[in-house]
Amino acid sequence: MTQQQAAQSPERRAASAAVPPSATAVERNGIAPVPDAERHGTPRSLFWPWAGSGLSLLGIAYGAYVMGLGLNAWQAVVTGAIGYVLSFVLVGLVSVAGARTGAPTMVIGRAVFGRQGNKLPTVFSYVSNVGWETVLVALSSLGGAAILARVSPAVFARADGRTPTTGAQALCFAVTAVSVVVVGVYGHALIMKVQKYLTAAITVMTAAYLVLTADRIHPSALVAGRPGGLGTAVGGVVFAMTLLGLGWVNCGADYSRYLPRNSSGRAITGWTTLGGVLAPVVLLVFGVLLNAGDPKLAAAAAADPVGALAAALPTWFLVPYLLTAIGGFASGAIMDIYSSGMSLLALGMPVRRHLAVLVDGVLMAVGGWYVLFVSPSFFATFQAFLSIVGVTMAAWSAVFLVARWREGRSGAGPSAVPAVRWPAVLSLAVATAVGLGLITSADPNIARITGFLLTGAAAHGTLGAMNLGVVAALLVAGVLYAATAPLARRPTTPEGDR
């Protein structure tokens, strides 16, 4: 060891000694822990994938969505920012477990829920990831087709010259879906590289979009309008949490598991949070100001966020805008399809990781068909999906983090993993049921399984607007698991299936 190497921290020595996998080779690591010899990088590298995941023009539409709850402009900015930060801190805390174990998020959960018990949250995780893949790729199709109809109405528009054809939507869907699946098949090394370059390119194009539409924003609108009540403000925070971090909390360890084992937990949490919220907060502020300056935009964005945001753009910028929109959606979908493949393997599907990604691609295509051609309202379906995912992932993250905290305090090493760890499974099930009972949905199909703990008046009043089911699920799961976990016997024989 040289004198320079000796002066380095153990984390930096380990990172420099490891040989990073090639981005041009298909990742062979499945759900087994990453060997120490393959660990590399520093927590700072987590900034890029998480920054790319949130750098989408959909973030501008989020401003309209949050204001649509009944908040004025400044309330939407404050509640949105708080919700973003709170939710991504959870992602950062889960990411620490990836560096410590070298395993994907839902595989680490086996030690918490048991080998068979872990399948319940893993199914939730899988549905969440595939759902987000579907939403992002479907949005790319809607927006891309609308822009193509403007660029070349003779080819891509119907008789009215404005409405895009089904073929235009199908073309955009195919381009985005294939790109997402290909990068997901190659795996972690290519994802980390692609996300870095996508982030830089999309940042430049997004900045250009903001400049071109700056004349439509009105900063004075921040202090205008009647403010919403406390319940509505709480609902804004919760909704913002479901828009961002709670959709990623089950993926955190998937991208930190290649870091050296002794990487700083604070640095992992900090860089993950900063990457995850920096761009979305900027886009949220712009979206709120844009919405306040043009209220008609909210209604248009609810049906087609990308197409609505492109309405005021000059024709020469439409193609760059299309590439920016597709790139932003693809960036998030790439991370989702990689993590959904990990969840599928954690469920016990006997295929290699890259084949699991192909299975997810098929499901994504089916889900995209529903969103594009069956769902009566994109926003209603999207909001309902976010609420359900938010409840389940909030309950899961509370149990997961309390379990990791208890293990850290007790210093307990690996132990035998039983088939089911009932305190964790029951805490998750009870908290999810309570959470679903306290949320409302505008989608008539999904409304049948939600809001059953609310009376008719409460569902349409302040309590319904607060969407407290997400917060309730988080608190109930954490408290219930902390109270019941010490009552269960913990095996002391060496673990052989972790």
CSV table of C-alpha atoms in Angstrom, one decimal, residues 276-491:
chain,number,residue,atom,x,y,z
A,276,GLY,CA,-34.4,13.3,-5.3
A,277,VAL,CA,-35.8,16.7,-4.3
A,278,LEU,CA,-33.7,19.4,-5.9
A,279,ALA,CA,-35.1,19.4,-9.4
A,280,PRO,CA,-38.7,18.5,-8.4
A,281,VAL,CA,-38.9,21.5,-6.0
A,282,VAL,CA,-37.7,23.9,-8.7
A,283,LEU,CA,-40.2,22.5,-11.2
A,284,LEU,CA,-43.0,22.6,-8.5
A,285,VAL,CA,-42.4,26.3,-7.9
A,286,PHE,CA,-42.5,27.0,-11.6
A,287,GLY,CA,-45.6,24.8,-12.1
A,288,VAL,CA,-47.4,26.6,-9.3
A,289,LEU,CA,-46.6,30.1,-10.8
A,290,LEU,CA,-47.6,28.9,-14.2
A,291,ASN,CA,-50.9,27.5,-13.0
A,292,ALA,CA,-51.6,30.7,-11.0
A,293,GLY,CA,-51.0,32.8,-14.1
A,294,ASP,CA,-53.2,30.6,-16.3
A,295,PRO,CA,-55.9,28.7,-14.4
A,296,LYS,CA,-57.1,27.0,-17.6
A,297,LEU,CA,-53.8,25.1,-17.7
A,298,ALA,CA,-54.8,23.0,-14.7
A,299,ALA,CA,-57.7,21.4,-16.5
A,300,ALA,CA,-55.7,20.7,-19.6
A,301,ALA,CA,-52.7,19.3,-17.5
A,302,ALA,CA,-55.0,16.9,-15.6
A,303,ALA,CA,-55.8,15.1,-18.9
A,304,ASP,CA,-52.5,15.4,-20.7
A,305,PRO,CA,-49.7,17.1,-18.7
A,306,VAL,CA,-47.0,17.1,-21.4
A,307,GLY,CA,-49.3,18.1,-24.2
A,308,ALA,CA,-50.9,20.9,-22.2
A,309,LEU,CA,-47.5,22.3,-21.2
A,310,ALA,CA,-46.4,22.3,-24.8
A,311,ALA,CA,-49.4,24.4,-26.0
A,312,ALA,CA,-47.6,27.8,-25.6
A,313,LEU,CA,-44.3,26.7,-27.1
A,314,PRO,CA,-43.0,27.9,-30.5
A,315,THR,CA,-43.1,25.2,-33.2
A,316,TRP,CA,-39.3,25.2,-33.6
A,317,PHE,CA,-38.9,24.0,-30.0
A,318,LEU,CA,-41.4,21.2,-30.1
A,319,VAL,CA,-39.0,18.5,-31.2
A,320,PRO,CA,-36.4,19.4,-28.5
A,321,TYR,CA,-39.3,19.5,-26.0
A,322,LEU,CA,-40.5,16.1,-27.1
A,323,LEU,CA,-37.0,14.6,-26.6
A,324,THR,CA,-36.9,16.3,-23.2
A,325,ALA,CA,-40.3,14.9,-22.1
A,326,ILE,CA,-39.5,11.4,-23.3
A,327,GLY,CA,-36.1,11.5,-21.7
A,328,GLY,CA,-37.5,12.6,-18.4
A,329,PHE,CA,-40.1,9.9,-18.3
A,330,ALA,CA,-37.7,7.3,-19.5
A,331,SER,CA,-35.2,8.2,-16.7
A,332,GLY,CA,-37.8,7.4,-14.0
A,333,ALA,CA,-39.2,4.4,-15.8
A,334,ILE,CA,-35.7,2.9,-16.2
A,335,MET,CA,-35.2,2.9,-12.4
A,336,ASP,CA,-38.7,1.4,-11.9
A,337,ILE,CA,-38.2,-1.4,-14.3
A,338,TYR,CA,-34.9,-2.4,-12.8
A,339,SER,CA,-36.4,-2.4,-9.3
A,340,SER,CA,-39.5,-4.2,-10.4
A,341,GLY,CA,-37.3,-7.0,-11.8
A,342,MET,CA,-35.6,-7.3,-8.4
A,343,SER,CA,-39.0,-7.5,-6.7
A,344,LEU,CA,-40.1,-10.3,-9.1
A,345,LEU,CA,-36.9,-12.3,-8.3
A,346,ALA,CA,-37.5,-11.7,-4.6
A,347,LEU,CA,-40.9,-13.3,-5.1
A,348,GLY,CA,-39.1,-16.5,-6.1
A,349,MET,CA,-39.6,-16.4,-9.9
A,350,PRO,CA,-36.9,-18.8,-11.3
A,351,VAL,CA,-35.5,-16.6,-14.0
A,352,ARG,CA,-32.4,-14.5,-14.5
A,353,ARG,CA,-32.6,-10.8,-13.7
A,354,HIS,CA,-32.6,-9.6,-17.3
A,355,LEU,CA,-35.5,-12.0,-18.2
A,356,ALA,CA,-37.5,-10.6,-15.2
A,357,VAL,CA,-37.1,-7.2,-16.8
A,358,LEU,CA,-38.7,-8.5,-20.0
A,359,VAL,CA,-41.7,-9.8,-18.1
A,360,ASP,CA,-42.1,-6.4,-16.5
A,361,GLY,CA,-42.0,-4.8,-20.0
A,362,VAL,CA,-45.0,-6.9,-21.1
A,363,LEU,CA,-47.0,-5.9,-18.0
A,364,MET,CA,-46.1,-2.3,-18.7
A,365,ALA,CA,-47.5,-2.5,-22.2
A,366,VAL,CA,-50.8,-4.0,-20.9
A,367,GLY,CA,-51.0,-1.3,-18.2
A,368,GLY,CA,-50.2,1.4,-20.8
A,369,TRP,CA,-53.1,0.2,-22.9
A,370,TYR,CA,-55.5,0.7,-20.0
A,371,VAL,CA,-54.3,4.2,-19.2
A,372,LEU,CA,-54.3,5.3,-22.8
A,373,PHE,CA,-57.5,3.7,-24.1
A,374,VAL,CA,-59.7,2.5,-21.2
A,375,SER,CA,-59.3,4.9,-18.2
A,376,PRO,CA,-62.0,7.6,-18.2
A,377,SER,CA,-59.7,10.1,-16.5
A,378,PHE,CA,-55.9,10.0,-16.3
A,379,PHE,CA,-55.8,12.3,-13.3
A,380,ALA,CA,-58.4,10.4,-11.3
A,381,THR,CA,-56.7,7.1,-12.0
A,382,PHE,CA,-53.3,8.5,-11.3
A,383,GLN,CA,-54.3,10.1,-8.0
A,384,ALA,CA,-56.0,6.9,-6.9
A,385,PHE,CA,-53.0,4.9,-7.7
A,386,LEU,CA,-50.7,7.3,-5.8
A,387,SER,CA,-52.9,7.1,-2.7
A,388,ILE,CA,-53.0,3.3,-2.6
A,389,VAL,CA,-49.2,3.0,-3.3
A,390,GLY,CA,-48.6,5.7,-0.7
A,391,VAL,CA,-50.5,3.8,2.0
A,392,THR,CA,-48.8,0.5,1.4
A,393,MET,CA,-45.3,1.9,1.0
A,394,ALA,CA,-45.7,4.1,4.0
A,395,ALA,CA,-46.7,1.1,6.2
A,396,TRP,CA,-43.8,-1.0,4.7
A,397,SER,CA,-41.2,1.7,5.2
A,398,ALA,CA,-42.2,2.2,8.9
A,399,VAL,CA,-41.9,-1.5,9.7
A,400,PHE,CA,-38.6,-1.8,7.7
A,401,LEU,CA,-36.9,1.2,9.3
A,402,VAL,CA,-38.1,0.3,12.8
A,403,ALA,CA,-36.7,-3.2,12.3
A,404,ARG,CA,-33.3,-1.8,11.1
A,405,TRP,CA,-33.2,0.6,14.0
A,406,ARG,CA,-33.9,-2.2,16.5
A,407,GLU,CA,-31.2,-4.4,15.0
A,408,GLY,CA,-28.7,-1.5,15.1
A,409,ARG,CA,-29.5,-0.8,18.8
A,410,SER,CA,-29.3,-4.4,19.9
A,411,GLY,CA,-26.2,-5.2,17.8
A,412,ALA,CA,-27.9,-8.4,16.7
A,413,GLY,CA,-26.1,-10.2,13.9
A,414,PRO,CA,-27.6,-12.4,11.3
A,415,SER,CA,-29.9,-15.0,12.6
A,416,ALA,CA,-32.1,-17.7,11.2
A,417,VAL,CA,-35.0,-16.3,9.1
A,418,PRO,CA,-38.3,-18.1,9.8
A,419,ALA,CA,-41.0,-18.5,7.2
A,420,VAL,CA,-43.1,-15.7,8.6
A,421,ARG,CA,-42.3,-13.0,11.2
A,422,TRP,CA,-45.8,-12.3,12.3
A,423,PRO,CA,-45.3,-9.0,14.1
A,424,ALA,CA,-44.0,-7.4,10.9
A,425,VAL,CA,-46.6,-9.0,8.6
A,426,LEU,CA,-49.6,-8.2,10.9
A,427,SER,CA,-48.4,-4.6,11.5
A,428,LEU,CA,-48.1,-4.1,7.7
A,429,ALA,CA,-51.6,-5.7,7.1
A,430,VAL,CA,-53.4,-3.7,9.8
A,431,ALA,CA,-51.7,-0.4,8.9
A,432,THR,CA,-52.5,-0.9,5.2
A,433,ALA,CA,-56.2,-1.7,6.0
A,434,VAL,CA,-56.5,1.4,8.2
A,435,GLY,CA,-54.8,3.6,5.7
A,436,LEU,CA,-57.0,2.4,2.8
A,437,GLY,CA,-60.0,3.1,4.9
A,438,LEU,CA,-59.0,6.7,5.4
A,439,ILE,CA,-58.3,7.7,1.8
A,440,THR,CA,-60.8,8.7,-0.9
A,441,SER,CA,-60.6,8.2,-4.6
A,442,ALA,CA,-62.2,9.9,-7.6
A,443,ASP,CA,-61.8,6.8,-9.7
A,444,PRO,CA,-65.1,4.9,-9.3
A,445,ASN,CA,-63.5,1.5,-9.7
A,446,ILE,CA,-60.8,2.1,-7.1
A,447,ALA,CA,-63.2,3.9,-4.7
A,448,ARG,CA,-64.8,0.5,-4.0
A,449,ILE,CA,-61.8,-0.5,-1.9
A,450,THR,CA,-61.1,2.8,-0.2
A,451,GLY,CA,-62.7,5.2,2.3
A,452,PHE,CA,-64.6,2.5,4.2
A,453,LEU,CA,-63.7,4.1,7.5
A,454,LEU,CA,-65.1,7.4,6.6
A,455,THR,CA,-68.7,8.5,6.7
A,456,GLY,CA,-70.2,10.1,3.6
A,457,ALA,CA,-69.9,13.6,5.1
A,458,ALA,CA,-66.3,13.0,6.2
A,459,ALA,CA,-65.3,11.6,2.9
A,460,HIS,CA,-66.3,14.8,1.1
A,461,GLY,CA,-65.2,17.2,3.8
A,462,THR,CA,-61.9,18.2,5.4
A,463,LEU,CA,-61.1,14.8,6.7
A,464,GLY,CA,-61.4,13.3,3.2
A,465,ALA,CA,-59.3,16.1,1.7
A,466,MET,CA,-56.5,15.4,4.2
A,467,ASN,CA,-55.9,11.9,2.8
A,468,LEU,CA,-54.7,11.0,6.3
A,469,GLY,CA,-54.6,7.3,5.3
A,470,VAL,CA,-50.9,7.7,4.3
A,471,VAL,CA,-49.9,9.2,7.6
A,472,ALA,CA,-52.0,6.8,9.6
A,473,ALA,CA,-50.5,3.9,7.8
A,474,LEU,CA,-47.0,5.2,8.6
A,475,LEU,CA,-47.7,5.8,12.3
A,476,VAL,CA,-49.8,2.6,12.9
A,477,ALA,CA,-47.3,0.3,11.3
A,478,GLY,CA,-44.3,1.8,13.2
A,479,VAL,CA,-46.0,1.9,16.6
A,480,LEU,CA,-47.6,-1.5,16.2
A,481,TYR,CA,-44.4,-3.2,15.1
A,482,ALA,CA,-42.3,-1.5,17.8
A,483,ALA,CA,-44.8,-2.8,20.4
A,484,THR,CA,-45.1,-6.3,19.2
A,485,ALA,CA,-41.7,-7.2,17.8
A,486,PRO,CA,-40.1,-7.7,21.3
A,487,LEU,CA,-42.8,-10.2,22.1
A,488,ALA,CA,-41.7,-12.6,19.3
A,489,ARG,CA,-38.9,-15.1,19.8
A,490,ARG,CA,-35.9,-14.4,17.7
A,491,PRO,CA,-34.0,-17.5,16.5
